[in-house]
Amino acid sequence: MVALVIMLQRITVAVGVVLFLTSLSAAQDRNTFRVGTASAARGQKVTGTIEVPPGIDSGLSIPVVVIHGAKPGPVLALVAGSHGTEYASIIALEKLIALLSPADISGTVIIVPLINIPSFEQKVPHLNPVDKKNMNRFYPGKMDGTQTERASYLITKQVVEQCDHLIDLHGGDTDESLRTFSYWTRTGNEKQDQISREMVLAFGLDHIIISTERPKDPQASRYLENTATTRGKPSITVEAGHAGTVETDDVNALVDGSLSVMRYLKMISGAASTVQRPVWIERLAVLTSEQTGIFYPVVKRGTYVEQGMKLGYVTDYFGNVSFEARAPVAGVILYICAVPSMTKGATIASIGVVAR
Ligand SMILES: [Zn+2]
């Protein structure tokens, strides 16, 4: 009897070892998950940097956090601050760094809260002041380029290529009064589009731009989300916050949205809170100024306007009206210029045309 029990125990141990090895081989390269200098074992949250080496201009250390969940699952990348003064999106990721616990997570979360540190520190909107480039236009990047291009290359290699899904977080910049919205990219790949659609609905913002015109070539992907999307990874872009503010509602929308997508992907427990009957935007109409001068808005972000409606006006520096800004189409004001500074050709407003 004792012999039989020992034999059964040996069989059980043997079966256990076989099962263990099977699961080990499936996730072998994921026992530790490394991004830049952050190397996390299962169940760990580790901080580090993606080191962009000096090249034709200076180097850059981009902060990164790897939260390697206790259980296996998908890899989700959350990235903000390619525009370093879109503050609400950066603060939302700072909150998520503190909030997420590897013990509760199935899968891995890569958080890059602030790519464009020079923009943040110098309070320069839209561009990286080091090379005057927009840090969400040069993907997939290259190592023999300027700082923006080298950073884009390393983010492509270390973040995009290692993730299964990506959420790129943005908002209105210091000169943009923006209403929250998200982008859903329709690629034509039915399976991928269905997952990204469910992600964008789970994120919960109620105005969604259907994006169909971004480059299809992975080697000319330009935008971060599009770099993931053109590599077959269902991904979305989200926007909340405006004009240099960090409002609780905007930050919460981004934090709650990210958590809801994690629930949809079954990375944390609970049901995703999917937005019901969102407004789908089929295209954007950008209204630009025909004159340099002082801008006075007469509508606010989120206003629904008819074609021809006055959105604001521009005066010269003596107060004489030089340009009347009228809506080129009917739609919703997704953002409108938040400051009086206006130059010829600059954006006055972006109007979302609602899909019928
Ligand atoms: Zn942005």
mmCIF file of C-alpha atoms and ligand atoms in Angstrom:
data_model
loop_
_atom_site.group_PDB
_atom_site.id
_atom_site.type_symbol
_atom_site.label_atom_id
_atom_site.label_comp_id
_atom_site.label_asym_id
_atom_site.label_seq_id
_atom_site.Cartn_x
_atom_site.Cartn_y
_atom_site.Cartn_z
ATOM 1 C CA MET A 1 0.000 0.000 0.000
ATOM 2 C CA VAL A 2 2.803 2.355 0.915
ATOM 3 C CA ALA A 3 4.604 1.366 -2.302
ATOM 4 C CA LEU A 4 1.462 2.059 -4.356
ATOM 5 C CA VAL A 5 1.031 5.519 -2.786
ATOM 6 C CA ILE A 6 4.680 6.361 -3.509
ATOM 7 C CA MET A 7 4.274 5.131 -7.096
ATOM 8 C CA LEU A 8 1.127 7.263 -7.562
ATOM 9 C CA GLN A 9 2.939 10.253 -6.091
ATOM 10 C CA ARG A 10 5.785 9.740 -8.563
ATOM 11 C CA ILE A 11 3.316 9.582 -11.467
ATOM 12 C CA THR A 12 1.606 12.726 -10.199
ATOM 13 C CA VAL A 13 4.940 14.516 -9.888
ATOM 14 C CA ALA A 14 5.932 13.351 -13.383
ATOM 15 C CA VAL A 15 2.637 14.603 -14.891
ATOM 16 C CA GLY A 16 3.053 17.859 -12.987
ATOM 17 C CA VAL A 17 6.580 18.323 -14.354
ATOM 18 C CA VAL A 18 5.408 17.640 -17.917
ATOM 19 C CA LEU A 19 2.550 20.173 -17.581
ATOM 20 C CA PHE A 20 4.902 22.694 -15.999
ATOM 21 C CA LEU A 21 7.437 22.284 -18.809
ATOM 22 C CA THR A 22 4.699 22.657 -21.445
ATOM 23 C CA SER A 23 3.525 25.944 -19.997
ATOM 24 C CA LEU A 24 7.132 27.000 -19.473
ATOM 25 C CA SER A 25 8.012 26.440 -23.116
ATOM 26 C CA ALA A 26 4.940 28.366 -24.284
ATOM 27 C CA ALA A 27 5.941 31.369 -22.215
ATOM 28 C CA GLN A 28 9.657 30.748 -21.968
ATOM 29 C CA ASP A 29 10.847 34.095 -23.238
ATOM 30 C CA ARG A 30 8.249 35.840 -21.072
ATOM 31 C CA ASN A 31 9.521 34.666 -17.671
ATOM 32 C CA THR A 32 11.287 37.962 -17.620
ATOM 33 C CA PHE A 33 9.961 40.841 -19.656
ATOM 34 C CA ARG A 34 12.435 43.508 -20.607
ATOM 35 C CA VAL A 35 11.899 46.982 -22.066
ATOM 36 C CA GLY A 36 14.960 49.215 -22.109
ATOM 37 C CA THR A 37 16.680 48.846 -18.746
ATOM 38 C CA ALA A 38 13.467 47.650 -17.037
ATOM 39 C CA SER A 39 13.587 43.889 -16.631
ATOM 40 C CA ALA A 40 10.642 42.421 -14.687
ATOM 41 C CA ALA A 41 10.215 38.841 -13.482
ATOM 42 C CA ARG A 42 6.660 37.478 -13.261
ATOM 43 C CA GLY A 43 4.779 39.300 -10.527
ATOM 44 C CA GLN A 44 7.080 42.338 -10.559
ATOM 45 C CA LYS A 45 6.651 46.032 -11.347
ATOM 46 C CA VAL A 46 9.990 47.480 -12.468
ATOM 47 C CA THR A 47 10.978 50.964 -13.620
ATOM 48 C CA GLY A 48 13.750 51.828 -16.049
ATOM 49 C CA THR A 49 14.559 53.842 -19.143
ATOM 50 C CA ILE A 50 14.721 53.455 -22.883
ATOM 51 C CA GLU A 51 18.115 54.982 -23.572
ATOM 52 C CA VAL A 52 18.244 56.919 -26.819
ATOM 53 C CA PRO A 53 21.974 57.316 -27.452
ATOM 54 C CA PRO A 54 23.464 60.620 -28.630
ATOM 55 C CA GLY A 55 23.810 60.824 -32.425
ATOM 56 C CA ILE A 56 23.786 63.898 -34.626
ATOM 57 C CA ASP A 57 22.142 65.570 -31.618
ATOM 58 C CA SER A 58 21.824 64.814 -27.876
ATOM 59 C CA GLY A 59 20.628 61.588 -26.281
ATOM 60 C CA LEU A 60 17.419 61.080 -24.290
ATOM 61 C CA SER A 61 16.343 58.819 -21.386
ATOM 62 C CA ILE A 62 12.674 57.881 -21.769
ATOM 63 C CA PRO A 63 11.056 56.513 -18.588
ATOM 64 C CA VAL A 64 9.388 53.101 -18.875
ATOM 65 C CA VAL A 65 7.568 50.839 -16.423
ATOM 66 C CA VAL A 66 7.064 47.109 -16.946
ATOM 67 C CA ILE A 67 4.292 45.513 -14.898
ATOM 68 C CA HIS A 68 4.737 41.792 -15.512
ATOM 69 C CA GLY A 69 1.569 40.174 -14.224
ATOM 70 C CA ALA A 70 1.581 37.151 -11.956
ATOM 71 C CA LYS A 71 -0.330 35.211 -14.643
ATOM 72 C CA PRO A 72 0.306 35.074 -18.402
ATOM 73 C CA GLY A 73 -1.854 37.029 -20.838
ATOM 74 C CA PRO A 74 -1.682 39.744 -23.478
ATOM 75 C CA VAL A 75 0.881 42.535 -23.558
ATOM 76 C CA LEU A 76 -0.682 46.014 -23.504
ATOM 77 C CA ALA A 77 1.414 49.137 -24.109
ATOM 78 C CA LEU A 78 0.140 52.469 -22.740
ATOM 79 C CA VAL A 79 2.052 55.429 -24.133
ATOM 80 C CA ALA A 80 1.703 59.192 -23.590
ATOM 81 C CA GLY A 81 3.638 62.403 -23.865
ATOM 82 C CA SER A 82 4.876 62.317 -27.439
ATOM 83 C CA HIS A 83 3.429 65.799 -27.067
ATOM 84 C CA GLY A 84 4.897 66.716 -23.687
ATOM 85 C CA THR A 85 2.420 69.476 -22.814
ATOM 86 C CA GLU A 86 -0.717 67.348 -23.269
ATOM 87 C CA TYR A 87 -0.640 67.062 -19.514
ATOM 88 C CA ALA A 88 -3.840 65.141 -18.670
ATOM 89 C CA SER A 89 -2.670 62.113 -20.667
ATOM 90 C CA ILE A 90 0.741 62.091 -18.944
ATOM 91 C CA ILE A 91 -0.796 62.436 -15.471
ATOM 92 C CA ALA A 92 -3.275 59.635 -16.272
ATOM 93 C CA LEU A 93 -0.377 57.239 -16.926
ATOM 94 C CA GLU A 94 1.398 58.397 -13.775
ATOM 95 C CA LYS A 95 -1.770 57.394 -11.887
ATOM 96 C CA LEU A 96 -1.868 54.010 -13.614
ATOM 97 C CA ILE A 97 1.772 53.321 -12.682
ATOM 98 C CA ALA A 98 0.762 53.651 -9.015
ATOM 99 C CA LEU A 99 -2.598 51.912 -9.431
ATOM 100 C CA LEU A 100 -1.652 48.725 -11.280
ATOM 101 C CA SER A 101 -0.461 45.782 -9.232
ATOM 102 C CA PRO A 102 1.244 42.820 -10.935
ATOM 103 C CA ALA A 103 -0.486 40.418 -8.507
ATOM 104 C CA ASP A 104 -3.860 41.334 -10.071
ATOM 105 C CA ILE A 105 -2.765 41.199 -13.709
ATOM 106 C CA SER A 106 -2.869 38.430 -16.308
ATOM 107 C CA GLY A 107 -0.395 39.560 -18.913
ATOM 108 C CA THR A 108 1.975 42.475 -19.052
ATOM 109 C CA VAL A 109 1.542 46.242 -19.128
ATOM 110 C CA ILE A 110 4.259 48.461 -20.587
ATOM 111 C CA ILE A 111 3.783 52.089 -19.527
ATOM 112 C CA VAL A 112 5.694 54.908 -21.225
ATOM 113 C CA PRO A 113 4.242 58.010 -19.545
ATOM 114 C CA LEU A 114 6.360 60.730 -21.167
ATOM 115 C CA ILE A 115 8.271 60.325 -24.416
ATOM 116 C CA ASN A 116 8.954 63.971 -25.158
ATOM 117 C CA ILE A 117 10.760 65.105 -22.021
ATOM 118 C CA PRO A 118 12.308 68.198 -23.700
ATOM 119 C CA SER A 119 8.780 69.394 -24.638
ATOM 120 C CA PHE A 120 7.537 68.818 -21.070
ATOM 121 C CA GLU A 121 10.481 70.483 -19.341
ATOM 122 C CA GLN A 122 10.668 73.463 -21.674
ATOM 123 C CA LYS A 123 6.862 73.770 -22.024
ATOM 124 C CA VAL A 124 7.065 73.615 -25.814
ATOM 125 C CA PRO A 125 3.832 72.368 -27.432
ATOM 126 C CA HIS A 126 3.513 70.079 -30.484
ATOM 127 C CA LEU A 127 7.238 69.535 -31.156
ATOM 128 C CA ASN A 128 10.439 68.175 -29.671
ATOM 129 C CA PRO A 129 12.446 71.398 -29.157
ATOM 130 C CA VAL A 130 15.718 69.486 -29.706
ATOM 131 C CA ASP A 131 15.077 68.839 -33.416
ATOM 132 C CA LYS A 132 11.806 70.729 -33.985
ATOM 133 C CA LYS A 133 10.027 67.504 -34.991
ATOM 134 C CA ASN A 134 6.574 66.231 -34.046
ATOM 135 C CA MET A 135 7.213 63.061 -32.008
ATOM 136 C CA ASN A 136 4.099 61.382 -33.409
ATOM 137 C CA ARG A 137 5.016 61.713 -37.108
ATOM 138 C CA PHE A 138 8.357 59.957 -37.609
ATOM 139 C CA TYR A 139 7.591 56.282 -36.962
ATOM 140 C CA PRO A 140 8.975 53.685 -37.386
ATOM 141 C CA GLY A 141 12.035 55.915 -36.984
ATOM 142 C CA LYS A 142 15.718 55.328 -37.732
ATOM 143 C CA MET A 143 18.934 55.235 -35.736
ATOM 144 C CA ASP A 144 20.884 57.574 -38.061
ATOM 145 C CA GLY A 145 18.272 60.331 -37.745
ATOM 146 C CA THR A 146 17.689 63.118 -35.227
ATOM 147 C CA GLN A 147 16.597 62.550 -31.605
ATOM 148 C CA THR A 148 12.899 62.197 -32.521
ATOM 149 C CA GLU A 149 13.701 59.608 -35.200
ATOM 150 C CA ARG A 150 16.049 57.609 -32.951
ATOM 151 C CA ALA A 151 13.507 57.639 -30.110
ATOM 152 C CA SER A 152 10.777 56.540 -32.534
ATOM 153 C CA TYR A 153 12.963 53.670 -33.764
ATOM 154 C CA LEU A 154 13.668 52.399 -30.243
ATOM 155 C CA ILE A 155 9.999 52.682 -29.232
ATOM 156 C CA THR A 156 9.052 50.718 -32.356
ATOM 157 C CA LYS A 157 11.580 47.983 -31.501
ATOM 158 C CA GLN A 158 11.132 47.801 -27.744
ATOM 159 C CA VAL A 159 7.509 48.773 -27.152
ATOM 160 C CA VAL A 160 5.504 48.246 -30.354
ATOM 161 C CA GLU A 161 7.162 45.004 -31.457
ATOM 162 C CA GLN A 162 6.870 43.500 -27.957
ATOM 163 C CA CYS A 163 3.197 44.343 -27.397
ATOM 164 C CA ASP A 164 -0.054 42.786 -28.620
ATOM 165 C CA HIS A 165 -2.116 45.984 -28.191
ATOM 166 C CA LEU A 166 -1.240 49.644 -27.814
ATOM 167 C CA ILE A 167 -3.135 52.687 -26.587
ATOM 168 C CA ASP A 168 -1.603 56.058 -27.518
ATOM 169 C CA LEU A 169 -2.856 58.764 -25.154
ATOM 170 C CA HIS A 170 -3.112 62.390 -26.243
ATOM 171 C CA GLY A 171 -5.210 65.476 -25.539
ATOM 172 C CA GLY A 172 -5.593 69.098 -26.470
ATOM 173 C CA ASP A 173 -2.217 70.822 -26.424
ATOM 174 C CA THR A 174 -1.626 74.167 -24.664
ATOM 175 C CA ASP A 175 -3.304 76.036 -27.530
ATOM 176 C CA GLU A 176 -6.161 73.569 -28.129
ATOM 177 C CA SER A 177 -9.532 73.567 -26.359
ATOM 178 C CA LEU A 178 -10.469 69.951 -26.961
ATOM 179 C CA ARG A 179 -13.489 67.757 -26.368
ATOM 180 C CA THR A 180 -12.645 64.123 -25.478
ATOM 181 C CA PHE A 181 -12.660 61.654 -28.369
ATOM 182 C CA SER A 182 -10.894 58.560 -29.630
ATOM 183 C CA TYR A 183 -9.730 57.144 -32.956
ATOM 184 C CA TRP A 184 -10.654 53.746 -34.318
ATOM 185 C CA THR A 185 -8.510 52.728 -37.301
ATOM 186 C CA ARG A 186 -10.325 50.572 -39.848
ATOM 187 C CA THR A 187 -7.702 48.506 -41.699
ATOM 188 C CA GLY A 188 -9.912 46.138 -43.704
ATOM 189 C CA ASN A 189 -8.626 43.151 -41.703
ATOM 190 C CA GLU A 190 -11.933 42.021 -40.227
ATOM 191 C CA LYS A 191 -10.587 40.206 -37.164
ATOM 192 C CA GLN A 192 -8.156 42.989 -36.202
ATOM 193 C CA ASP A 193 -10.780 45.699 -36.775
ATOM 194 C CA GLN A 194 -13.318 43.893 -34.618
ATOM 195 C CA ILE A 195 -10.902 43.727 -31.681
ATOM 196 C CA SER A 196 -9.786 47.361 -32.006
ATOM 197 C CA ARG A 197 -13.460 48.402 -32.305
ATOM 198 C CA GLU A 198 -14.263 46.547 -29.096
ATOM 199 C CA MET A 199 -11.229 48.184 -27.460
ATOM 200 C CA VAL A 200 -12.355 51.685 -28.447
ATOM 201 C CA LEU A 201 -15.919 50.994 -27.235
ATOM 202 C CA ALA A 202 -14.533 49.602 -23.967
ATOM 203 C CA PHE A 203 -12.374 52.703 -23.525
ATOM 204 C CA GLY A 204 -15.650 54.542 -23.217
ATOM 205 C CA LEU A 205 -15.191 57.947 -24.897
ATOM 206 C CA ASP A 206 -18.488 58.707 -26.651
ATOM 207 C CA HIS A 207 -17.155 60.420 -29.808
ATOM 208 C CA ILE A 208 -15.091 58.099 -32.025
ATOM 209 C CA ILE A 209 -13.301 59.106 -35.229
ATOM 210 C CA ILE A 210 -13.245 56.365 -37.849
ATOM 211 C CA SER A 211 -9.729 56.622 -39.236
ATOM 212 C CA THR A 212 -9.146 55.151 -42.701
ATOM 213 C CA GLU A 213 -6.559 57.439 -44.274
ATOM 214 C CA ARG A 214 -3.407 56.675 -42.293
ATOM 215 C CA PRO A 215 -0.507 55.009 -44.145
ATOM 216 C CA LYS A 216 -0.817 51.238 -44.747
ATOM 217 C CA ASP A 217 2.937 50.646 -45.118
ATOM 218 C CA PRO A 218 4.522 49.512 -41.822
ATOM 219 C CA GLN A 219 7.804 51.105 -42.969
ATOM 220 C CA ALA A 220 6.087 54.486 -43.373
ATOM 221 C CA SER A 221 3.633 54.277 -40.492
ATOM 222 C CA ARG A 222 4.262 57.877 -39.269
ATOM 223 C CA TYR A 223 2.039 57.694 -36.152
ATOM 224 C CA LEU A 224 2.676 55.512 -33.077
ATOM 225 C CA GLU A 225 -0.724 53.804 -33.048
ATOM 226 C CA ASN A 226 -0.467 53.269 -36.785
ATOM 227 C CA THR A 227 2.926 51.602 -36.238
ATOM 228 C CA ALA A 228 1.207 49.002 -34.050
ATOM 229 C CA THR A 229 -1.858 48.803 -36.295
ATOM 230 C CA THR A 230 0.185 48.224 -39.491
ATOM 231 C CA ARG A 231 2.033 45.441 -37.633
ATOM 232 C CA GLY A 232 -1.255 43.587 -37.069
ATOM 233 C CA LYS A 233 -1.771 44.655 -33.452
ATOM 234 C CA PRO A 234 -5.283 45.945 -32.630
ATOM 235 C CA SER A 235 -4.651 49.418 -31.130
ATOM 236 C CA ILE A 236 -6.356 52.769 -30.525
ATOM 237 C CA THR A 237 -5.616 56.464 -29.924
ATOM 238 C CA VAL A 238 -7.479 58.474 -27.273
ATOM 239 C CA GLU A 239 -7.641 62.197 -26.495
ATOM 240 C CA ALA A 240 -8.683 64.024 -23.320
ATOM 241 C CA GLY A 241 -7.590 67.234 -21.631
ATOM 242 C CA HIS A 242 -7.065 70.702 -23.025
ATOM 243 C CA ALA A 243 -5.056 73.899 -22.961
ATOM 244 C CA GLY A 244 -2.502 73.028 -20.302
ATOM 245 C CA THR A 245 -5.042 71.932 -17.686
ATOM 246 C CA VAL A 246 -5.109 68.747 -15.609
ATOM 247 C CA GLU A 247 -8.813 68.355 -14.844
ATOM 248 C CA THR A 248 -9.999 65.412 -12.784
ATOM 249 C CA ASP A 249 -12.710 64.454 -15.289
ATOM 250 C CA ASP A 250 -10.195 64.270 -18.133
ATOM 251 C CA VAL A 251 -7.614 62.298 -16.157
ATOM 252 C CA ASN A 252 -10.289 59.919 -14.851
ATOM 253 C CA ALA A 253 -11.665 59.351 -18.353
ATOM 254 C CA LEU A 254 -8.200 58.180 -19.456
ATOM 255 C CA VAL A 255 -7.487 56.093 -16.336
ATOM 256 C CA ASP A 256 -10.928 54.439 -16.314
ATOM 257 C CA GLY A 257 -10.791 53.871 -20.074
ATOM 258 C CA SER A 258 -7.425 52.112 -19.836
ATOM 259 C CA LEU A 259 -8.688 49.893 -16.994
ATOM 260 C CA SER A 260 -11.850 49.071 -18.947
ATOM 261 C CA VAL A 261 -9.781 47.985 -21.980
ATOM 262 C CA MET A 262 -7.705 45.793 -19.627
ATOM 263 C CA ARG A 263 -10.970 44.198 -18.464
ATOM 264 C CA TYR A 264 -12.047 43.672 -22.086
ATOM 265 C CA LEU A 265 -8.678 41.957 -22.740
ATOM 266 C CA LYS A 266 -9.211 39.863 -19.562
ATOM 267 C CA MET A 267 -6.016 41.220 -18.013
ATOM 268 C CA ILE A 268 -7.826 42.220 -14.808
ATOM 269 C CA SER A 269 -11.085 40.970 -13.332
ATOM 270 C CA GLY A 270 -14.467 42.591 -13.892
ATOM 271 C CA ALA A 271 -16.586 43.513 -16.891
ATOM 272 C CA ALA A 272 -15.546 46.219 -19.361
ATOM 273 C CA SER A 273 -17.915 49.207 -19.381
ATOM 274 C CA THR A 274 -18.671 49.528 -23.078
ATOM 275 C CA VAL A 275 -19.996 52.870 -24.361
ATOM 276 C CA GLN A 276 -23.522 52.616 -25.780
ATOM 277 C CA ARG A 277 -24.471 54.408 -29.014
ATOM 278 C CA PRO A 278 -21.331 56.516 -29.496
ATOM 279 C CA VAL A 279 -21.181 59.306 -32.066
ATOM 280 C CA TRP A 280 -19.110 57.994 -34.981
ATOM 281 C CA ILE A 281 -17.150 60.689 -36.830
ATOM 282 C CA GLU A 282 -16.527 59.845 -40.498
ATOM 283 C CA ARG A 283 -14.080 62.643 -41.305
ATOM 284 C CA LEU A 284 -12.431 65.790 -39.976
ATOM 285 C CA ALA A 285 -12.668 69.244 -41.497
ATOM 286 C CA VAL A 286 -9.859 71.544 -40.377
ATOM 287 C CA LEU A 287 -10.534 75.280 -40.566
ATOM 288 C CA THR A 288 -7.416 77.456 -40.848
ATOM 289 C CA SER A 289 -6.962 81.194 -40.521
ATOM 290 C CA GLU A 290 -6.511 83.359 -43.593
ATOM 291 C CA GLN A 291 -4.906 86.117 -41.494
ATOM 292 C CA THR A 292 -2.313 86.629 -38.788
ATOM 293 C CA GLY A 293 -3.610 88.503 -35.740
ATOM 294 C CA ILE A 294 -5.748 88.054 -32.612
ATOM 295 C CA PHE A 295 -8.279 85.203 -32.465
ATOM 296 C CA TYR A 296 -11.612 85.499 -30.651
ATOM 297 C CA PRO A 297 -13.678 82.296 -30.441
ATOM 298 C CA VAL A 298 -17.496 82.482 -30.267
ATOM 299 C CA VAL A 299 -18.171 78.749 -29.751
ATOM 300 C CA LYS A 300 -16.794 76.204 -27.299
ATOM 301 C CA ARG A 301 -15.343 72.729 -27.735
ATOM 302 C CA GLY A 302 -18.074 70.143 -28.149
ATOM 303 C CA THR A 303 -20.554 72.555 -29.768
ATOM 304 C CA TYR A 304 -22.527 71.150 -32.685
ATOM 305 C CA VAL A 305 -22.454 73.664 -35.540
ATOM 306 C CA GLU A 306 -24.179 74.069 -38.894
ATOM 307 C CA GLN A 307 -22.288 74.787 -42.104
ATOM 308 C CA GLY A 308 -21.541 78.502 -42.366
ATOM 309 C CA MET A 309 -21.946 79.201 -38.662
ATOM 310 C CA LYS A 310 -19.504 81.720 -37.201
ATOM 311 C CA LEU A 311 -16.944 80.011 -34.959
ATOM 312 C CA GLY A 312 -14.847 83.078 -34.210
ATOM 313 C CA TYR A 313 -12.978 85.925 -35.833
ATOM 314 C CA VAL A 314 -9.491 87.337 -36.222
ATOM 315 C CA THR A 315 -8.534 90.988 -35.860
ATOM 316 C CA ASP A 316 -5.370 92.875 -36.644
ATOM 317 C CA TYR A 317 -3.452 94.401 -33.723
ATOM 318 C CA PHE A 318 -5.626 97.533 -33.917
ATOM 319 C CA GLY A 319 -8.851 95.569 -33.399
ATOM 320 C CA ASN A 320 -10.084 95.637 -36.994
ATOM 321 C CA VAL A 321 -11.732 92.361 -38.020
ATOM 322 C CA SER A 322 -9.619 90.767 -40.745
ATOM 323 C CA PHE A 323 -11.135 87.274 -40.962
ATOM 324 C CA GLU A 324 -14.435 85.661 -40.027
ATOM 325 C CA ALA A 325 -14.041 81.971 -39.246
ATOM 326 C CA ARG A 326 -17.115 80.071 -40.448
ATOM 327 C CA ALA A 327 -17.742 76.330 -40.268
ATOM 328 C CA PRO A 328 -16.925 74.736 -43.639
ATOM 329 C CA VAL A 329 -19.215 71.804 -42.764
ATOM 330 C CA ALA A 330 -21.840 70.849 -40.183
ATOM 331 C CA GLY A 331 -20.429 68.854 -37.292
ATOM 332 C CA VAL A 332 -19.030 68.861 -33.775
ATOM 333 C CA ILE A 333 -16.170 71.115 -32.636
ATOM 334 C CA LEU A 334 -13.554 68.554 -31.552
ATOM 335 C CA TYR A 335 -11.131 71.350 -30.751
ATOM 336 C CA ILE A 336 -10.869 75.080 -31.218
ATOM 337 C CA CYS A 337 -7.881 77.375 -30.745
ATOM 338 C CA ALA A 338 -7.595 78.128 -27.022
ATOM 339 C CA VAL A 339 -5.391 81.234 -27.182
ATOM 340 C CA PRO A 340 -5.512 84.628 -28.956
ATOM 341 C CA SER A 341 -2.244 84.064 -30.880
ATOM 342 C CA MET A 342 -3.144 83.345 -34.489
ATOM 343 C CA THR A 343 -1.056 83.117 -37.639
ATOM 344 C CA LYS A 344 -2.045 82.746 -41.250
ATOM 345 C CA GLY A 345 -2.526 79.059 -42.054
ATOM 346 C CA ALA A 346 -2.758 77.970 -38.399
ATOM 347 C CA THR A 347 -5.647 75.812 -37.195
ATOM 348 C CA ILE A 348 -8.707 77.601 -35.847
ATOM 349 C CA ALA A 349 -10.855 74.525 -35.314
ATOM 350 C CA SER A 350 -11.181 70.852 -36.131
ATOM 351 C CA ILE A 351 -14.759 69.837 -36.892
ATOM 352 C CA GLY A 352 -15.885 66.226 -36.795
ATOM 353 C CA VAL A 353 -18.418 65.286 -39.464
ATOM 354 C CA VAL A 354 -20.863 62.822 -37.941
ATOM 355 C CA ALA A 355 -21.351 59.555 -39.868
ATOM 356 C CA ARG A 356 -24.953 59.101 -41.047
HETATM 357 ZN ZN ZN B 1 -0.920 64.786 -29.033
#
